[in-house]
mmCIF file with all atom_site columns, C-alpha atoms in Angstrom:
data_model
loop_
_atom_site.group_PDB
_atom_site.id
_atom_site.type_symbol
_atom_site.label_atom_id
_atom_site.label_alt_id
_atom_site.label_comp_id
_atom_site.label_asym_id
_atom_site.label_entity_id
_atom_site.label_seq_id
_atom_site.pdbx_PDB_ins_code
_atom_site.Cartn_x
_atom_site.Cartn_y
_atom_site.Cartn_z
_atom_site.occupancy
_atom_site.B_iso_or_equiv
_atom_site.pdbx_formal_charge
_atom_site.auth_seq_id
_atom_site.auth_comp_id
_atom_site.auth_asym_id
_atom_site.auth_atom_id
_atom_site.pdbx_PDB_model_num
ATOM 1   C CA . MET G 1 1   ? 42.850 27.910 -74.745 1.00 38.00 ? 192 MET G CA 1
ATOM 2   C CA . LYS G 1 2   ? 39.991 25.412 -74.949 1.00 40.00 ? 193 LYS G CA 1
ATOM 3   C CA . LYS G 1 3   ? 42.015 22.644 -73.262 1.00 47.00 ? 194 LYS G CA 1
ATOM 4   C CA . LEU G 1 4   ? 42.394 24.706 -70.100 1.00 47.00 ? 195 LEU G CA 1
ATOM 5   C CA . LEU G 1 5   ? 38.696 25.442 -70.007 1.00 43.00 ? 196 LEU G CA 1
ATOM 6   C CA . VAL G 1 6   ? 37.757 21.849 -70.744 1.00 46.00 ? 197 VAL G CA 1
ATOM 7   C CA . LEU G 1 7   ? 39.840 20.627 -67.840 1.00 48.00 ? 198 LEU G CA 1
ATOM 8   C CA . PHE G 1 8   ? 38.577 23.210 -65.419 1.00 44.00 ? 199 PHE G CA 1
ATOM 9   C CA . VAL G 1 9   ? 35.330 24.514 -66.765 1.00 40.00 ? 200 VAL G CA 1
ATOM 10  C CA . ILE G 1 10  ? 32.602 23.365 -69.059 1.00 32.00 ? 201 ILE G CA 1
ATOM 11  C CA . ALA G 1 11  ? 30.155 26.080 -70.139 1.00 28.00 ? 202 ALA G CA 1
ATOM 12  C CA . SER G 1 12  ? 30.258 27.943 -66.812 1.00 29.00 ? 203 SER G CA 1
ATOM 13  C CA . SER G 1 13  ? 28.687 25.070 -64.943 1.00 31.00 ? 204 SER G CA 1
ATOM 14  C CA . SER G 1 14  ? 27.476 25.664 -61.410 1.00 30.00 ? 205 SER G CA 1
ATOM 15  C CA . ILE G 1 15  ? 28.886 23.245 -58.895 1.00 29.00 ? 206 ILE G CA 1
ATOM 16  C CA . PHE G 1 16  ? 27.482 22.605 -55.453 1.00 29.00 ? 207 PHE G CA 1
ATOM 17  C CA . VAL G 1 17  ? 30.179 22.125 -52.861 1.00 31.00 ? 208 VAL G CA 1
ATOM 18  C CA . SER G 1 18  ? 30.388 18.937 -50.842 1.00 32.00 ? 209 SER G CA 1
ATOM 19  C CA . CYS G 1 19  ? 33.401 17.388 -49.239 1.00 34.00 ? 210 CYS G CA 1
ATOM 20  C CA . SER G 1 20  ? 33.998 14.468 -46.974 1.00 35.00 ? 211 SER G CA 1
ATOM 21  C CA . LYS G 1 21  ? 35.446 14.830 -43.520 1.00 34.00 ? 212 LYS G CA 1
ATOM 22  C CA . ASP G 1 22  ? 38.718 13.157 -44.537 1.00 38.00 ? 213 ASP G CA 1
ATOM 23  C CA . ASP G 1 23  ? 39.566 15.736 -47.211 1.00 41.00 ? 214 ASP G CA 1
ATOM 24  C CA . ASP G 1 24  ? 42.252 18.259 -46.258 1.00 43.00 ? 215 ASP G CA 1
ATOM 25  C CA . ASN G 1 25  ? 40.310 21.280 -47.445 1.00 43.00 ? 216 ASN G CA 1
ATOM 26  C CA . GLY G 1 26  ? 40.705 23.762 -44.631 1.00 47.00 ? 217 GLY G CA 1
ATOM 27  C CA . GLY G 1 27  ? 41.668 27.389 -44.976 1.00 60.00 ? 218 GLY G CA 1
ATOM 28  C CA . GLY G 1 28  ? 44.693 28.494 -46.921 1.00 80.00 ? 219 GLY G CA 1
ATOM 29  C CA . ASN G 1 29  ? 43.684 27.022 -50.275 1.00 86.00 ? 220 ASN G CA 1
ATOM 30  C CA . GLU G 1 30  ? 45.045 30.130 -51.992 1.00 87.00 ? 221 GLU G CA 1
ATOM 31  C CA . GLU G 1 31  ? 48.533 29.346 -50.676 1.00 90.00 ? 222 GLU G CA 1
ATOM 32  C CA . LYS G 1 32  ? 48.290 25.560 -51.112 1.00 94.00 ? 223 LYS G CA 1
ATOM 33  C CA . ILE G 1 33  ? 47.418 25.734 -54.808 1.00 97.00 ? 224 ILE G CA 1
ATOM 34  C CA . VAL G 1 34  ? 50.458 27.830 -55.767 1.00 97.00 ? 225 VAL G CA 1
ATOM 35  C CA . GLY G 1 35  ? 53.032 25.713 -57.605 1.00 97.00 ? 226 GLY G CA 1
ATOM 36  C CA . LYS G 1 36  ? 53.361 23.207 -60.463 1.00 98.00 ? 227 LYS G CA 1
ATOM 37  C CA . TRP G 1 37  ? 50.977 20.259 -60.639 1.00 98.00 ? 228 TRP G CA 1
ATOM 38  C CA . GLU G 1 38  ? 51.434 17.210 -62.918 1.00 97.00 ? 229 GLU G CA 1
ATOM 39  C CA . PHE G 1 39  ? 48.429 15.284 -64.129 1.00 97.00 ? 230 PHE G CA 1
ATOM 40  C CA . SER G 1 40  ? 48.231 11.898 -62.417 1.00 97.00 ? 231 SER G CA 1
ATOM 41  C CA . LYS G 1 41  ? 44.738 10.445 -62.837 1.00 97.00 ? 232 LYS G CA 1
ATOM 42  C CA . GLU G 1 42  ? 41.597 11.306 -64.773 1.00 96.00 ? 233 GLU G CA 1
ATOM 43  C CA . GLY G 1 43  ? 38.141 9.887  -64.941 1.00 97.00 ? 234 GLY G CA 1
ATOM 44  C CA . SER G 1 44  ? 34.496 10.386 -64.188 1.00 95.00 ? 235 SER G CA 1
ATOM 45  C CA . ILE G 1 45  ? 31.620 9.241  -62.055 1.00 89.00 ? 236 ILE G CA 1
ATOM 46  C CA . VAL G 1 46  ? 29.764 6.359  -63.671 1.00 85.00 ? 237 VAL G CA 1
ATOM 47  C CA . GLY G 1 47  ? 26.620 5.007  -62.039 1.00 84.00 ? 238 GLY G CA 1
ATOM 48  C CA . GLY G 1 48  ? 27.515 6.811  -58.825 1.00 86.00 ? 239 GLY G CA 1
ATOM 49  C CA . THR G 1 49  ? 31.001 5.277  -58.692 1.00 92.00 ? 240 THR G CA 1
ATOM 50  C CA . GLU G 1 50  ? 34.198 7.248  -59.228 1.00 94.00 ? 241 GLU G CA 1
ATOM 51  C CA . VAL G 1 51  ? 36.318 5.631  -61.944 1.00 96.00 ? 242 VAL G CA 1
ATOM 52  C CA . LEU G 1 52  ? 39.897 6.901  -62.332 1.00 97.00 ? 243 LEU G CA 1
ATOM 53  C CA . VAL G 1 53  ? 42.635 5.780  -64.706 1.00 97.00 ? 244 VAL G CA 1
ATOM 54  C CA . ASP G 1 54  ? 46.236 6.898  -65.083 1.00 97.00 ? 245 ASP G CA 1
ATOM 55  C CA . TYR G 1 55  ? 46.572 10.129 -67.044 1.00 97.00 ? 246 TYR G CA 1
ATOM 56  C CA . GLU G 1 56  ? 48.203 9.475  -70.411 1.00 95.00 ? 247 GLU G CA 1
ATOM 57  C CA . ASN G 1 57  ? 50.547 12.187 -71.616 1.00 95.00 ? 248 ASN G CA 1
ATOM 58  C CA . GLU G 1 58  ? 50.319 12.508 -75.389 1.00 95.00 ? 249 GLU G CA 1
ATOM 59  C CA . ALA G 1 59  ? 54.113 12.696 -75.742 1.00 96.00 ? 250 ALA G CA 1
ATOM 60  C CA . PRO G 1 60  ? 55.770 11.523 -72.505 1.00 96.00 ? 251 PRO G CA 1
ATOM 61  C CA . GLU G 1 61  ? 59.167 11.531 -74.218 1.00 97.00 ? 252 GLU G CA 1
ATOM 62  C CA . CYS G 1 62  ? 58.819 15.328 -74.468 1.00 97.00 ? 253 CYS G CA 1
ATOM 63  C CA . GLY G 1 63  ? 57.694 15.958 -70.882 1.00 96.00 ? 254 GLY G CA 1
ATOM 64  C CA . LYS G 1 64  ? 54.742 15.574 -68.564 1.00 96.00 ? 255 LYS G CA 1
ATOM 65  C CA . ASP G 1 65  ? 51.715 17.836 -68.958 1.00 97.00 ? 256 ASP G CA 1
ATOM 66  C CA . PHE G 1 66  ? 51.253 20.213 -66.036 1.00 97.00 ? 257 PHE G CA 1
ATOM 67  C CA . ILE G 1 67  ? 49.436 23.231 -64.645 1.00 97.00 ? 258 ILE G CA 1
ATOM 68  C CA . GLU G 1 68  ? 51.217 25.985 -62.771 1.00 98.00 ? 259 GLU G CA 1
ATOM 69  C CA . PHE G 1 69  ? 49.261 28.240 -60.411 1.00 98.00 ? 260 PHE G CA 1
ATOM 70  C CA . ARG G 1 70  ? 51.084 31.448 -59.477 1.00 98.00 ? 261 ARG G CA 1
ATOM 71  C CA . ALA G 1 71  ? 50.655 33.669 -56.415 1.00 96.00 ? 262 ALA G CA 1
ATOM 72  C CA . ASP G 1 72  ? 49.501 36.535 -58.679 1.00 97.00 ? 263 ASP G CA 1
ATOM 73  C CA . ASN G 1 73  ? 46.350 34.518 -59.542 1.00 97.00 ? 264 ASN G CA 1
ATOM 74  C CA . THR G 1 74  ? 47.497 33.567 -63.027 1.00 97.00 ? 265 THR G CA 1
ATOM 75  C CA . ALA G 1 75  ? 47.831 30.000 -64.254 1.00 97.00 ? 266 ALA G CA 1
ATOM 76  C CA . SER G 1 76  ? 49.437 28.222 -67.192 1.00 96.00 ? 267 SER G CA 1
ATOM 77  C CA . GLN G 1 77  ? 48.725 24.775 -68.525 1.00 95.00 ? 268 GLN G CA 1
ATOM 78  C CA . VAL G 1 78  ? 51.379 23.096 -70.672 1.00 97.00 ? 269 VAL G CA 1
ATOM 79  C CA . TYR G 1 79  ? 50.709 20.115 -72.953 1.00 95.00 ? 270 TYR G CA 1
ATOM 80  C CA . TYR G 1 80  ? 53.509 18.281 -74.765 1.00 97.00 ? 271 TYR G CA 1
ATOM 81  C CA . PHE G 1 81  ? 53.030 16.652 -78.163 1.00 97.00 ? 272 PHE G CA 1
ATOM 82  C CA . LEU G 1 82  ? 54.899 15.535 -81.278 1.00 97.00 ? 273 LEU G CA 1
ATOM 83  C CA . ASP G 1 83  ? 54.605 17.768 -84.330 1.00 96.00 ? 274 ASP G CA 1
ATOM 84  C CA . PHE G 1 84  ? 54.255 16.528 -87.922 1.00 96.00 ? 275 PHE G CA 1
ATOM 85  C CA . ASN G 1 85  ? 58.007 15.839 -88.054 1.00 96.00 ? 276 ASN G CA 1
ATOM 86  C CA . ASP G 1 86  ? 57.862 13.823 -84.811 1.00 96.00 ? 277 ASP G CA 1
ATOM 87  C CA . GLU G 1 87  ? 59.683 16.637 -83.013 1.00 97.00 ? 278 GLU G CA 1
ATOM 88  C CA . CYS G 1 88  ? 58.741 17.584 -79.462 1.00 97.00 ? 279 CYS G CA 1
ATOM 89  C CA . ASP G 1 89  ? 56.550 20.639 -79.145 1.00 97.00 ? 280 ASP G CA 1
ATOM 90  C CA . SER G 1 90  ? 54.291 22.131 -76.495 1.00 97.00 ? 281 SER G CA 1
ATOM 91  C CA . ASP G 1 91  ? 51.195 24.258 -76.199 1.00 96.00 ? 282 ASP G CA 1
ATOM 92  C CA . GLU G 1 92  ? 50.817 26.695 -73.307 1.00 96.00 ? 283 GLU G CA 1
ATOM 93  C CA . GLU G 1 93  ? 47.464 28.137 -72.320 1.00 95.00 ? 284 GLU G CA 1
ATOM 94  C CA . THR G 1 94  ? 46.972 30.866 -69.735 1.00 96.00 ? 285 THR G CA 1
ATOM 95  C CA . ALA G 1 95  ? 44.159 31.886 -67.410 1.00 97.00 ? 286 ALA G CA 1
ATOM 96  C CA . THR G 1 96  ? 43.395 33.798 -64.253 1.00 97.00 ? 287 THR G CA 1
ATOM 97  C CA . TYR G 1 97  ? 41.954 32.126 -61.184 1.00 97.00 ? 288 TYR G CA 1
ATOM 98  C CA . SER G 1 98  ? 40.560 32.776 -57.730 1.00 96.00 ? 289 SER G CA 1
ATOM 99  C CA . ILE G 1 99  ? 39.461 30.490 -54.932 1.00 96.00 ? 290 ILE G CA 1
ATOM 100 C CA . SER G 1 100 ? 36.294 30.937 -52.907 1.00 94.00 ? 291 SER G CA 1
ATOM 101 C CA . GLY G 1 101 ? 35.830 28.158 -50.360 1.00 93.00 ? 292 GLY G CA 1
ATOM 102 C CA . GLN G 1 102 ? 35.976 24.923 -52.355 1.00 94.00 ? 293 GLN G CA 1
ATOM 103 C CA . ASN G 1 103 ? 35.361 26.651 -55.690 1.00 96.00 ? 294 ASN G CA 1
ATOM 104 C CA . LEU G 1 104 ? 38.191 27.289 -58.134 1.00 96.00 ? 295 LEU G CA 1
ATOM 105 C CA . ASN G 1 105 ? 37.018 30.096 -60.429 1.00 95.00 ? 296 ASN G CA 1
ATOM 106 C CA . ILE G 1 106 ? 38.796 30.080 -63.806 1.00 95.00 ? 297 ILE G CA 1
ATOM 107 C CA . THR G 1 107 ? 38.727 32.685 -66.584 1.00 96.00 ? 298 THR G CA 1
ATOM 108 C CA . ALA G 1 108 ? 40.440 31.973 -69.895 1.00 94.00 ? 299 ALA G CA 1
ATOM 109 C CA . ASN G 1 109 ? 39.938 33.581 -73.280 1.00 90.00 ? 300 ASN G CA 1
ATOM 110 C CA . GLY G 1 110 ? 36.927 35.540 -72.043 1.00 91.00 ? 301 GLY G CA 1
ATOM 111 C CA . GLU G 1 111 ? 35.117 32.452 -70.712 1.00 92.00 ? 302 GLU G CA 1
ATOM 112 C CA . SER G 1 112 ? 34.617 31.754 -67.011 1.00 92.00 ? 303 SER G CA 1
ATOM 113 C CA . GLY G 1 113 ? 33.619 28.749 -64.992 1.00 91.00 ? 304 GLY G CA 1
ATOM 114 C CA . ILE G 1 114 ? 33.776 27.074 -61.633 1.00 93.00 ? 305 ILE G CA 1
ATOM 115 C CA . VAL G 1 115 ? 35.528 23.857 -60.653 1.00 95.00 ? 306 VAL G CA 1
ATOM 116 C CA . GLU G 1 116 ? 34.940 22.074 -57.371 1.00 96.00 ? 307 GLU G CA 1
ATOM 117 C CA . ILE G 1 117 ? 38.049 21.355 -55.309 1.00 97.00 ? 308 ILE G CA 1
ATOM 118 C CA . LEU G 1 118 ? 37.615 17.893 -53.793 1.00 97.00 ? 309 LEU G CA 1
ATOM 119 C CA . THR G 1 119 ? 41.087 17.623 -52.252 1.00 97.00 ? 310 THR G CA 1
ATOM 120 C CA . LEU G 1 120 ? 43.842 20.190 -51.912 1.00 97.00 ? 311 LEU G CA 1
ATOM 121 C CA . ASN G 1 121 ? 46.847 19.594 -49.709 1.00 96.00 ? 312 ASN G CA 1
ATOM 122 C CA . ASN G 1 122 ? 50.626 19.904 -50.064 1.00 94.00 ? 313 ASN G CA 1
ATOM 123 C CA . THR G 1 123 ? 50.846 16.977 -52.505 1.00 97.00 ? 314 THR G CA 1
ATOM 124 C CA . THR G 1 124 ? 47.457 16.425 -54.175 1.00 97.00 ? 315 THR G CA 1
ATOM 125 C CA . LEU G 1 125 ? 44.916 18.518 -56.056 1.00 97.00 ? 316 LEU G CA 1
ATOM 126 C CA . LYS G 1 126 ? 41.710 16.685 -56.982 1.00 97.00 ? 317 LYS G CA 1
ATOM 127 C CA . ILE G 1 127 ? 39.061 18.607 -58.890 1.00 97.00 ? 318 ILE G CA 1
ATOM 128 C CA . LYS G 1 128 ? 35.621 17.907 -60.303 1.00 96.00 ? 319 LYS G CA 1
ATOM 129 C CA . VAL G 1 129 ? 33.932 19.507 -63.305 1.00 93.00 ? 320 VAL G CA 1
ATOM 130 C CA . THR G 1 130 ? 30.221 18.996 -63.892 1.00 91.00 ? 321 THR G CA 1
ATOM 131 C CA . GLU G 1 131 ? 28.850 19.573 -67.397 1.00 88.00 ? 322 GLU G CA 1
ATOM 132 C CA . GLU G 1 132 ? 25.307 19.646 -68.707 1.00 87.00 ? 323 GLU G CA 1
ATOM 133 C CA . PHE G 1 133 ? 25.015 18.656 -72.352 1.00 89.00 ? 324 PHE G CA 1
ATOM 134 C CA . GLU G 1 134 ? 21.768 17.974 -74.220 1.00 93.00 ? 325 GLU G CA 1
ATOM 135 C CA . GLY G 1 135 ? 19.919 17.263 -70.973 1.00 91.00 ? 326 GLY G CA 1
ATOM 136 C CA . GLU G 1 136 ? 22.529 14.908 -69.542 1.00 88.00 ? 327 GLU G CA 1
ATOM 137 C CA . THR G 1 137 ? 24.968 15.539 -66.698 1.00 87.00 ? 328 THR G CA 1
ATOM 138 C CA . PHE G 1 138 ? 28.607 14.513 -67.035 1.00 90.00 ? 329 PHE G CA 1
ATOM 139 C CA . VAL G 1 139 ? 31.120 14.611 -64.183 1.00 93.00 ? 330 VAL G CA 1
ATOM 140 C CA . PHE G 1 140 ? 34.870 14.706 -64.855 1.00 95.00 ? 331 PHE G CA 1
ATOM 141 C CA . ILE G 1 141 ? 37.548 14.190 -62.203 1.00 97.00 ? 332 ILE G CA 1
ATOM 142 C CA . SER G 1 142 ? 41.240 15.123 -62.449 1.00 96.00 ? 333 SER G CA 1
ATOM 143 C CA . VAL G 1 143 ? 43.944 14.317 -59.915 1.00 98.00 ? 334 VAL G CA 1
ATOM 144 C CA . LEU G 1 144 ? 47.221 16.242 -60.009 1.00 98.00 ? 335 LEU G CA 1
ATOM 145 C CA . ASN G 1 145 ? 50.385 15.819 -57.952 1.00 98.00 ? 336 ASN G CA 1
ATOM 146 C CA . LYS G 1 146 ? 52.547 18.734 -56.877 1.00 98.00 ? 337 LYS G CA 1
ATOM 147 C CA . ILE G 1 147 ? 56.056 18.709 -58.322 1.00 95.00 ? 338 ILE G CA 1
#
């Protein structure tokens, strides 16, 4: 359950919404987000610059990690890995979600948080999580592609 929260939410952080004029973030986000999304890129903001690298699946021979958002406001995140016998296995975590403007509100295992939607269109979901830890601010970015 923690993996889903780590991706989306860190300690119920508050995120202020800002988006550039070239983002496709108009109305209808509730409909646009429904579907399966594979992880594509991940990264952070370092010194004011966004740094993204290709997402590395732990066990690509087993499948690609993904998140599925359903129309009933539930979501599942599936991670693939190799067990101790080098056999393919997966871990599925579930949550509920809602969208308010550019905020993706996630609740999993009794914990809630907000993720900022940077881009959401028919092919790309780009989200930002801001975390405060021991007086420092960390920003994490994930890019997912619809499958």
